């Protein structure tokens, strides 16, 4: 069993951080009562259209302005640098940019 499990988990792919947006749409789009092109916000329940309103580098000043990626465990735990933990889509959800930065 241990060897079979190792074989399964050793064949994973690592995403680039920019690829997480599309991966979340592919995996989570259309769930939670949202249309297929939308993904549900982990905190508010709002449906975000995945091709619009992504938070960029602009200052987020209000709720509902844009959405971002929320890691279920702090990036600081692994130094905050990009790597496999940064793009582990099992632990990333879409969240309102304002709420996410609080």
Short mmCIF file of N, CA, C and O in Angstrom, two decimals:
data_model
loop_
_atom_site.label_atom_id
_atom_site.label_comp_id
_atom_site.label_asym_id
_atom_site.label_seq_id
_atom_site.Cartn_x
_atom_site.Cartn_y
_atom_site.Cartn_z
N UNK A 1 0.83 -1.19 0.00
CA UNK A 1 0.00 0.00 0.00
C UNK A 1 0.88 1.26 0.00
O UNK A 1 0.61 2.21 -0.73
N UNK A 2 1.92 1.23 0.82
CA UNK A 2 2.81 2.38 0.91
C UNK A 2 3.48 2.67 -0.44
O UNK A 2 3.57 3.81 -0.87
N UNK A 3 3.91 1.63 -1.13
CA UNK A 3 4.55 1.81 -2.44
C UNK A 3 3.55 2.31 -3.48
O UNK A 3 3.88 3.14 -4.31
N UNK A 4 2.31 1.83 -3.41
CA UNK A 4 1.29 2.27 -4.34
C UNK A 4 0.97 3.75 -4.13
O UNK A 4 0.80 4.50 -5.09
N UNK A 5 0.87 4.15 -2.88
CA UNK A 5 0.60 5.55 -2.57
C UNK A 5 1.75 6.44 -3.03
O UNK A 5 1.54 7.49 -3.63
N UNK A 6 2.98 6.02 -2.80
CA UNK A 6 4.15 6.79 -3.24
C UNK A 6 4.14 6.95 -4.75
O UNK A 6 4.44 8.02 -5.27
N UNK A 7 3.77 5.90 -5.46
CA UNK A 7 3.70 5.97 -6.92
C UNK A 7 2.67 7.00 -7.37
O UNK A 7 2.92 7.77 -8.29
N UNK A 8 1.54 7.07 -6.69
CA UNK A 8 0.49 8.04 -7.04
C UNK A 8 0.94 9.48 -6.78
O UNK A 8 0.75 10.36 -7.62
N UNK A 9 1.50 9.74 -5.62
CA UNK A 9 1.83 11.12 -5.25
C UNK A 9 3.12 11.61 -5.88
O UNK A 9 3.36 12.81 -5.96
N UNK A 10 3.96 10.72 -6.35
CA UNK A 10 5.22 11.15 -6.95
C UNK A 10 5.05 11.63 -8.39
O UNK A 10 5.97 12.18 -8.97
N UNK A 11 3.88 11.44 -8.96
CA UNK A 11 3.63 11.82 -10.35
C UNK A 11 2.84 13.13 -10.45
O UNK A 11 2.02 13.30 -11.34
N UNK A 12 3.08 14.04 -9.55
CA UNK A 12 2.35 15.31 -9.57
C UNK A 12 3.07 16.33 -10.45
O UNK A 12 4.24 16.17 -10.79
N UNK A 13 2.34 17.37 -10.81
CA UNK A 13 2.91 18.49 -11.57
C UNK A 13 2.95 19.72 -10.69
O UNK A 13 2.06 19.92 -9.87
N UNK A 14 3.97 20.52 -10.85
CA UNK A 14 4.08 21.77 -10.11
C UNK A 14 3.68 22.90 -11.04
O UNK A 14 4.17 23.00 -12.16
N UNK A 15 2.78 23.75 -10.56
CA UNK A 15 2.31 24.90 -11.34
C UNK A 15 3.16 26.12 -11.06
O UNK A 15 3.76 26.25 -9.99
N UNK A 16 3.18 27.03 -12.01
CA UNK A 16 3.70 28.37 -11.76
C UNK A 16 2.58 29.15 -11.06
O UNK A 16 1.40 28.83 -11.22
N UNK A 17 2.93 30.17 -10.29
CA UNK A 17 1.91 30.88 -9.51
C UNK A 17 0.84 31.49 -10.40
O UNK A 17 -0.34 31.47 -10.06
N UNK A 18 1.21 32.00 -11.58
CA UNK A 18 0.21 32.60 -12.47
C UNK A 18 -0.77 31.56 -13.01
O UNK A 18 -1.88 31.89 -13.39
N UNK A 19 -0.40 30.29 -13.01
CA UNK A 19 -1.28 29.23 -13.51
C UNK A 19 -2.36 28.84 -12.50
O UNK A 19 -3.33 28.18 -12.86
N UNK A 20 -2.21 29.26 -11.26
CA UNK A 20 -3.18 28.92 -10.23
C UNK A 20 -4.56 29.49 -10.56
O UNK A 20 -5.57 28.84 -10.32
N UNK A 21 -4.62 30.70 -11.14
CA UNK A 21 -5.91 31.30 -11.49
C UNK A 21 -6.73 30.34 -12.34
O UNK A 21 -7.88 30.04 -12.04
N UNK A 22 -6.15 29.87 -13.44
CA UNK A 22 -6.87 28.99 -14.36
C UNK A 22 -7.13 27.62 -13.75
O UNK A 22 -8.17 27.01 -14.03
N UNK A 23 -6.23 27.13 -12.94
CA UNK A 23 -6.44 25.84 -12.29
C UNK A 23 -7.64 25.90 -11.36
O UNK A 23 -8.45 24.96 -11.32
N UNK A 24 -7.78 27.00 -10.62
CA UNK A 24 -8.93 27.14 -9.73
C UNK A 24 -10.23 27.21 -10.52
O UNK A 24 -11.23 26.63 -10.12
N UNK A 25 -10.21 27.91 -11.64
CA UNK A 25 -11.41 27.97 -12.48
C UNK A 25 -11.76 26.57 -12.98
O UNK A 25 -12.92 26.15 -12.95
N UNK A 26 -10.77 25.84 -13.43
CA UNK A 26 -10.99 24.50 -13.96
C UNK A 26 -11.53 23.55 -12.90
O UNK A 26 -12.45 22.77 -13.14
N UNK A 27 -10.98 23.64 -11.70
CA UNK A 27 -11.37 22.73 -10.63
C UNK A 27 -12.66 23.15 -9.93
O UNK A 27 -13.50 22.31 -9.62
N UNK A 28 -12.79 24.45 -9.65
CA UNK A 28 -13.87 24.92 -8.78
C UNK A 28 -14.97 25.69 -9.50
O UNK A 28 -15.97 26.06 -8.89
N UNK A 29 -14.77 26.00 -10.79
CA UNK A 29 -15.77 26.75 -11.53
C UNK A 29 -17.10 26.02 -11.55
O UNK A 29 -17.16 24.82 -11.77
N UNK A 30 -18.16 26.77 -11.28
CA UNK A 30 -19.50 26.19 -11.33
C UNK A 30 -19.93 25.47 -10.07
O UNK A 30 -20.99 24.86 -10.04
N UNK A 31 -19.14 25.54 -9.03
CA UNK A 31 -19.52 24.87 -7.78
C UNK A 31 -20.18 25.87 -6.84
O UNK A 31 -20.07 27.08 -7.01
N UNK A 32 -20.86 25.38 -5.84
CA UNK A 32 -21.47 26.23 -4.82
C UNK A 32 -22.55 27.15 -5.33
O UNK A 32 -22.77 28.22 -4.78
N UNK A 33 -23.21 26.77 -6.42
CA UNK A 33 -24.28 27.59 -6.97
C UNK A 33 -23.81 28.67 -7.92
O UNK A 33 -24.61 29.48 -8.38
N UNK A 34 -22.53 28.72 -8.23
CA UNK A 34 -21.99 29.72 -9.15
C UNK A 34 -22.10 29.21 -10.59
O UNK A 34 -22.07 28.02 -10.84
N UNK A 35 -22.18 30.14 -11.57
CA UNK A 35 -22.11 29.73 -12.97
C UNK A 35 -20.76 29.06 -13.26
O UNK A 35 -19.80 29.25 -12.52
N UNK A 36 -20.67 28.30 -14.34
CA UNK A 36 -19.45 27.55 -14.68
C UNK A 36 -18.21 28.45 -14.78
O UNK A 36 -17.12 28.03 -14.45
N UNK A 37 -18.37 29.68 -15.22
CA UNK A 37 -17.23 30.58 -15.39
C UNK A 37 -16.85 31.30 -14.09
O UNK A 37 -15.92 32.09 -14.08
N UNK A 38 -17.56 31.03 -13.00
CA UNK A 38 -17.31 31.70 -11.73
C UNK A 38 -16.86 30.71 -10.66
O UNK A 38 -17.16 29.53 -10.72
N UNK A 39 -16.13 31.25 -9.68
CA UNK A 39 -15.68 30.46 -8.54
C UNK A 39 -16.16 31.14 -7.27
O UNK A 39 -16.11 32.37 -7.15
N UNK A 40 -16.61 30.36 -6.32
CA UNK A 40 -17.16 30.90 -5.08
C UNK A 40 -16.07 31.37 -4.13
O UNK A 40 -15.08 30.68 -3.90
N UNK A 41 -16.26 32.54 -3.56
CA UNK A 41 -15.37 33.12 -2.56
C UNK A 41 -15.43 32.28 -1.29
O UNK A 41 -16.53 31.99 -0.79
N UNK A 42 -14.29 31.92 -0.76
CA UNK A 42 -14.24 31.07 0.42
C UNK A 42 -14.86 31.73 1.66
O UNK A 42 -15.37 31.06 2.55
N UNK A 43 -14.84 33.06 1.74
CA UNK A 43 -15.35 33.75 2.92
C UNK A 43 -16.77 34.30 2.73
O UNK A 43 -17.62 34.08 3.57
N UNK A 44 -16.99 35.03 1.65
CA UNK A 44 -18.27 35.72 1.49
C UNK A 44 -19.33 34.90 0.76
O UNK A 44 -20.50 35.20 0.84
N UNK A 45 -18.90 33.91 -0.02
CA UNK A 45 -19.85 33.16 -0.82
C UNK A 45 -20.16 33.82 -2.15
O UNK A 45 -20.92 33.29 -2.95
N UNK A 46 -19.58 34.99 -2.39
CA UNK A 46 -19.77 35.70 -3.66
C UNK A 46 -19.19 34.87 -4.80
O UNK A 46 -18.17 34.21 -4.64
N UNK A 47 -19.83 34.91 -5.96
CA UNK A 47 -19.31 34.23 -7.15
C UNK A 47 -18.47 35.23 -7.94
O UNK A 47 -18.96 36.27 -8.36
N UNK A 48 -17.19 34.93 -8.10
CA UNK A 48 -16.27 35.80 -8.85
C UNK A 48 -16.07 35.23 -10.25
O UNK A 48 -15.74 34.06 -10.40
N UNK A 49 -16.26 36.07 -11.26
CA UNK A 49 -15.94 35.65 -12.63
C UNK A 49 -14.43 35.59 -12.71
O UNK A 49 -13.73 36.56 -12.43
N UNK A 50 -13.90 34.45 -13.11
CA UNK A 50 -12.46 34.21 -12.99
C UNK A 50 -11.61 34.97 -13.98
O UNK A 50 -10.39 35.04 -13.81
N UNK A 51 -12.18 35.54 -15.01
CA UNK A 51 -11.37 36.29 -15.98
C UNK A 51 -11.41 37.79 -15.73
O UNK A 51 -10.77 38.56 -16.40
N UNK A 52 -12.18 38.21 -14.73
CA UNK A 52 -12.30 39.64 -14.41
C UNK A 52 -12.08 39.87 -12.93
O UNK A 52 -12.29 38.98 -12.12
N UNK A 53 -11.67 41.05 -12.60
CA UNK A 53 -11.55 41.51 -11.21
C UNK A 53 -10.50 40.78 -10.38
O UNK A 53 -10.59 40.71 -9.17
N UNK A 54 -9.49 40.23 -11.02
CA UNK A 54 -8.38 39.67 -10.25
C UNK A 54 -7.60 40.82 -9.63
O UNK A 54 -7.33 41.82 -10.29
N UNK A 55 -7.23 40.68 -8.39
CA UNK A 55 -6.39 41.70 -7.77
C UNK A 55 -5.01 41.64 -8.41
O UNK A 55 -4.45 40.57 -8.59
N UNK A 56 -4.52 42.78 -8.74
CA UNK A 56 -3.17 42.87 -9.27
C UNK A 56 -2.28 43.52 -8.25
O UNK A 56 -2.34 43.22 -7.06
N UNK A 57 -1.51 44.46 -8.70
CA UNK A 57 -0.61 45.15 -7.78
C UNK A 57 -1.22 46.43 -7.23
O UNK A 57 -0.61 47.10 -6.41
N UNK A 58 -2.43 46.75 -7.69
CA UNK A 58 -3.08 47.98 -7.20
C UNK A 58 -3.48 47.82 -5.74
O UNK A 58 -3.65 46.71 -5.25
N UNK A 59 -3.63 48.93 -5.09
CA UNK A 59 -4.04 48.94 -3.69
C UNK A 59 -5.52 48.56 -3.60
O UNK A 59 -6.35 49.15 -4.27
N UNK A 60 -5.83 47.60 -2.80
CA UNK A 60 -7.21 47.19 -2.58
C UNK A 60 -7.76 48.05 -1.45
O UNK A 60 -7.21 48.08 -0.35
N UNK A 61 -8.86 48.76 -1.71
CA UNK A 61 -9.36 49.71 -0.73
C UNK A 61 -10.78 49.43 -0.26
O UNK A 61 -11.29 50.14 0.59
N UNK A 62 -11.42 48.39 -0.83
CA UNK A 62 -12.80 48.11 -0.43
C UNK A 62 -13.17 46.67 -0.73
O UNK A 62 -12.61 46.04 -1.63
N UNK A 63 -14.12 46.18 0.02
CA UNK A 63 -14.64 44.84 -0.23
C UNK A 63 -15.37 44.81 -1.56
O UNK A 63 -16.02 45.77 -1.95
N UNK A 64 -15.23 43.72 -2.30
CA UNK A 64 -15.91 43.58 -3.58
C UNK A 64 -15.17 44.18 -4.76
O UNK A 64 -15.63 44.13 -5.89
N UNK A 65 -13.99 44.76 -4.52
CA UNK A 65 -13.21 45.41 -5.57
C UNK A 65 -12.55 44.39 -6.49
O UNK A 65 -12.54 44.55 -7.70
N UNK A 66 -11.99 43.34 -5.91
CA UNK A 66 -11.30 42.32 -6.69
C UNK A 66 -11.11 41.09 -5.81
O UNK A 66 -11.34 41.13 -4.62
N UNK A 67 -10.69 39.99 -6.43
CA UNK A 67 -10.43 38.79 -5.66
C UNK A 67 -8.96 38.39 -5.78
O UNK A 67 -8.25 38.80 -6.69
N UNK A 68 -8.54 37.61 -4.83
CA UNK A 68 -7.16 37.16 -4.77
C UNK A 68 -7.13 35.68 -4.40
O UNK A 68 -8.18 35.07 -4.20
N UNK A 69 -5.95 35.14 -4.26
CA UNK A 69 -5.79 33.74 -3.87
C UNK A 69 -5.47 33.67 -2.38
O UNK A 69 -4.58 34.35 -1.90
N UNK A 70 -6.23 32.85 -1.68
CA UNK A 70 -6.05 32.69 -0.24
C UNK A 70 -5.45 31.33 0.04
O UNK A 70 -5.99 30.31 -0.37
N UNK A 71 -4.32 31.32 0.72
CA UNK A 71 -3.69 30.07 1.14
C UNK A 71 -4.27 29.67 2.49
O UNK A 71 -4.39 30.51 3.38
N UNK A 72 -4.64 28.43 2.64
CA UNK A 72 -5.25 28.00 3.89
C UNK A 72 -4.25 27.90 5.04
O UNK A 72 -4.65 27.76 6.18
N UNK A 73 -2.98 28.00 4.73
CA UNK A 73 -1.97 28.11 5.77
C UNK A 73 -0.97 29.18 5.32
O UNK A 73 -0.72 29.34 4.14
N UNK A 74 -0.47 29.97 6.26
CA UNK A 74 0.33 31.14 5.93
C UNK A 74 1.58 30.83 5.10
O UNK A 74 2.33 29.90 5.40
N UNK A 75 1.78 31.64 4.07
CA UNK A 75 2.97 31.48 3.24
C UNK A 75 4.25 31.68 4.05
O UNK A 75 5.29 31.13 3.72
N UNK A 76 4.17 32.45 5.11
CA UNK A 76 5.35 32.69 5.95
C UNK A 76 5.88 31.40 6.58
O UNK A 76 7.03 31.34 6.97
N UNK A 77 5.04 30.37 6.66
CA UNK A 77 5.49 29.10 7.24
C UNK A 77 6.57 28.46 6.40
O UNK A 77 7.32 27.64 6.90
N UNK A 78 6.63 28.76 5.12
CA UNK A 78 7.70 28.21 4.29
C UNK A 78 8.56 29.32 3.71
O UNK A 78 9.20 29.16 2.69
N UNK A 79 8.59 30.45 4.36
CA UNK A 79 9.45 31.55 3.98
C UNK A 79 8.83 32.54 3.01
O UNK A 79 9.45 33.52 2.64
N UNK A 80 7.59 32.29 2.57
CA UNK A 80 6.90 33.21 1.68
C UNK A 80 7.44 33.23 0.27
O UNK A 80 7.03 34.05 -0.54
N UNK A 81 8.35 32.38 -0.04
CA UNK A 81 8.94 32.34 -1.38
C UNK A 81 8.13 31.41 -2.26
O UNK A 81 7.48 30.49 -1.79
N UNK A 82 8.22 31.65 -3.57
CA UNK A 82 7.51 30.78 -4.49
C UNK A 82 8.15 29.40 -4.50
O UNK A 82 9.34 29.23 -4.33
N UNK A 83 7.33 28.41 -4.68
CA UNK A 83 7.75 27.02 -4.72
C UNK A 83 6.52 26.15 -4.72
O UNK A 83 5.40 26.64 -4.82
N UNK A 84 6.68 24.86 -4.62
CA UNK A 84 5.53 23.96 -4.67
C UNK A 84 4.44 24.28 -3.65
O UNK A 84 3.26 24.16 -3.96
N UNK A 85 4.80 24.69 -2.46
CA UNK A 85 3.78 25.01 -1.45
C UNK A 85 2.97 26.24 -1.84
O UNK A 85 1.79 26.35 -1.50
N UNK A 86 3.57 27.17 -2.56
CA UNK A 86 2.88 28.39 -2.98
C UNK A 86 1.77 28.10 -3.98
O UNK A 86 0.78 28.82 -4.03
N UNK A 87 1.94 27.05 -4.77
CA UNK A 87 0.98 26.76 -5.82
C UNK A 87 0.21 25.46 -5.58
O UNK A 87 -0.38 24.91 -6.50
N UNK A 88 0.18 24.98 -4.36
CA UNK A 88 -0.54 23.76 -4.04
C UNK A 88 -2.04 24.06 -4.05
O UNK A 88 -2.60 24.56 -3.09
N UNK A 89 -2.69 23.75 -5.17
CA UNK A 89 -4.08 24.16 -5.37
C UNK A 89 -5.07 23.45 -4.46
O UNK A 89 -6.23 23.83 -4.40
N UNK A 90 -4.61 22.46 -3.73
CA UNK A 90 -5.49 21.83 -2.74
C UNK A 90 -5.68 22.78 -1.56
O UNK A 90 -6.68 22.72 -0.86
N UNK A 91 -4.74 23.71 -1.38
CA UNK A 91 -4.77 24.62 -0.23
C UNK A 91 -4.96 26.07 -0.62
O UNK A 91 -4.65 26.96 0.16
N UNK A 92 -5.44 26.34 -1.84
CA UNK A 92 -5.65 27.71 -2.29
C UNK A 92 -7.10 27.88 -2.72
O UNK A 92 -7.64 27.03 -3.42
N UNK A 93 -7.71 28.98 -2.31
CA UNK A 93 -9.09 29.29 -2.65
C UNK A 93 -9.17 30.75 -3.07
O UNK A 93 -8.30 31.55 -2.71
N UNK A 94 -10.22 31.10 -3.80
CA UNK A 94 -10.42 32.51 -4.14
C UNK A 94 -11.07 33.21 -2.96
O UNK A 94 -11.94 32.66 -2.30
N UNK A 95 -10.63 34.44 -2.72
CA UNK A 95 -11.17 35.23 -1.63
C UNK A 95 -11.14 36.70 -2.01
O UNK A 95 -10.26 37.14 -2.74
N UNK A 96 -12.08 37.44 -1.50
CA UNK A 96 -12.12 38.89 -1.71
C UNK A 96 -10.78 39.48 -1.30
O UNK A 96 -10.25 39.17 -0.23
N UNK A 97 -10.21 40.32 -2.16
CA UNK A 97 -8.90 40.90 -1.90
C UNK A 97 -8.83 41.71 -0.63
O UNK A 97 -7.83 41.71 0.09
N UNK A 98 -9.91 42.43 -0.32
CA UNK A 98 -9.95 43.26 0.88
C UNK A 98 -9.98 42.38 2.13
O UNK A 98 -9.22 42.59 3.06
N UNK A 99 -10.83 41.38 2.11
CA UNK A 99 -10.97 40.48 3.26
C UNK A 99 -9.67 39.67 3.44
O UNK A 99 -9.21 39.48 4.55
N UNK A 100 -9.08 39.25 2.33
CA UNK A 100 -7.89 38.42 2.37
C UNK A 100 -6.70 39.15 2.99
O UNK A 100 -5.86 38.54 3.64
N UNK A 101 -6.64 40.45 2.83
CA UNK A 101 -5.46 41.17 3.35
C UNK A 101 -5.62 41.57 4.82
O UNK A 101 -4.71 42.10 5.41
N UNK A 102 -6.78 41.33 5.40
CA UNK A 102 -7.01 41.71 6.80
C UNK A 102 -6.24 40.82 7.74
O UNK A 102 -5.97 39.71 7.55
#
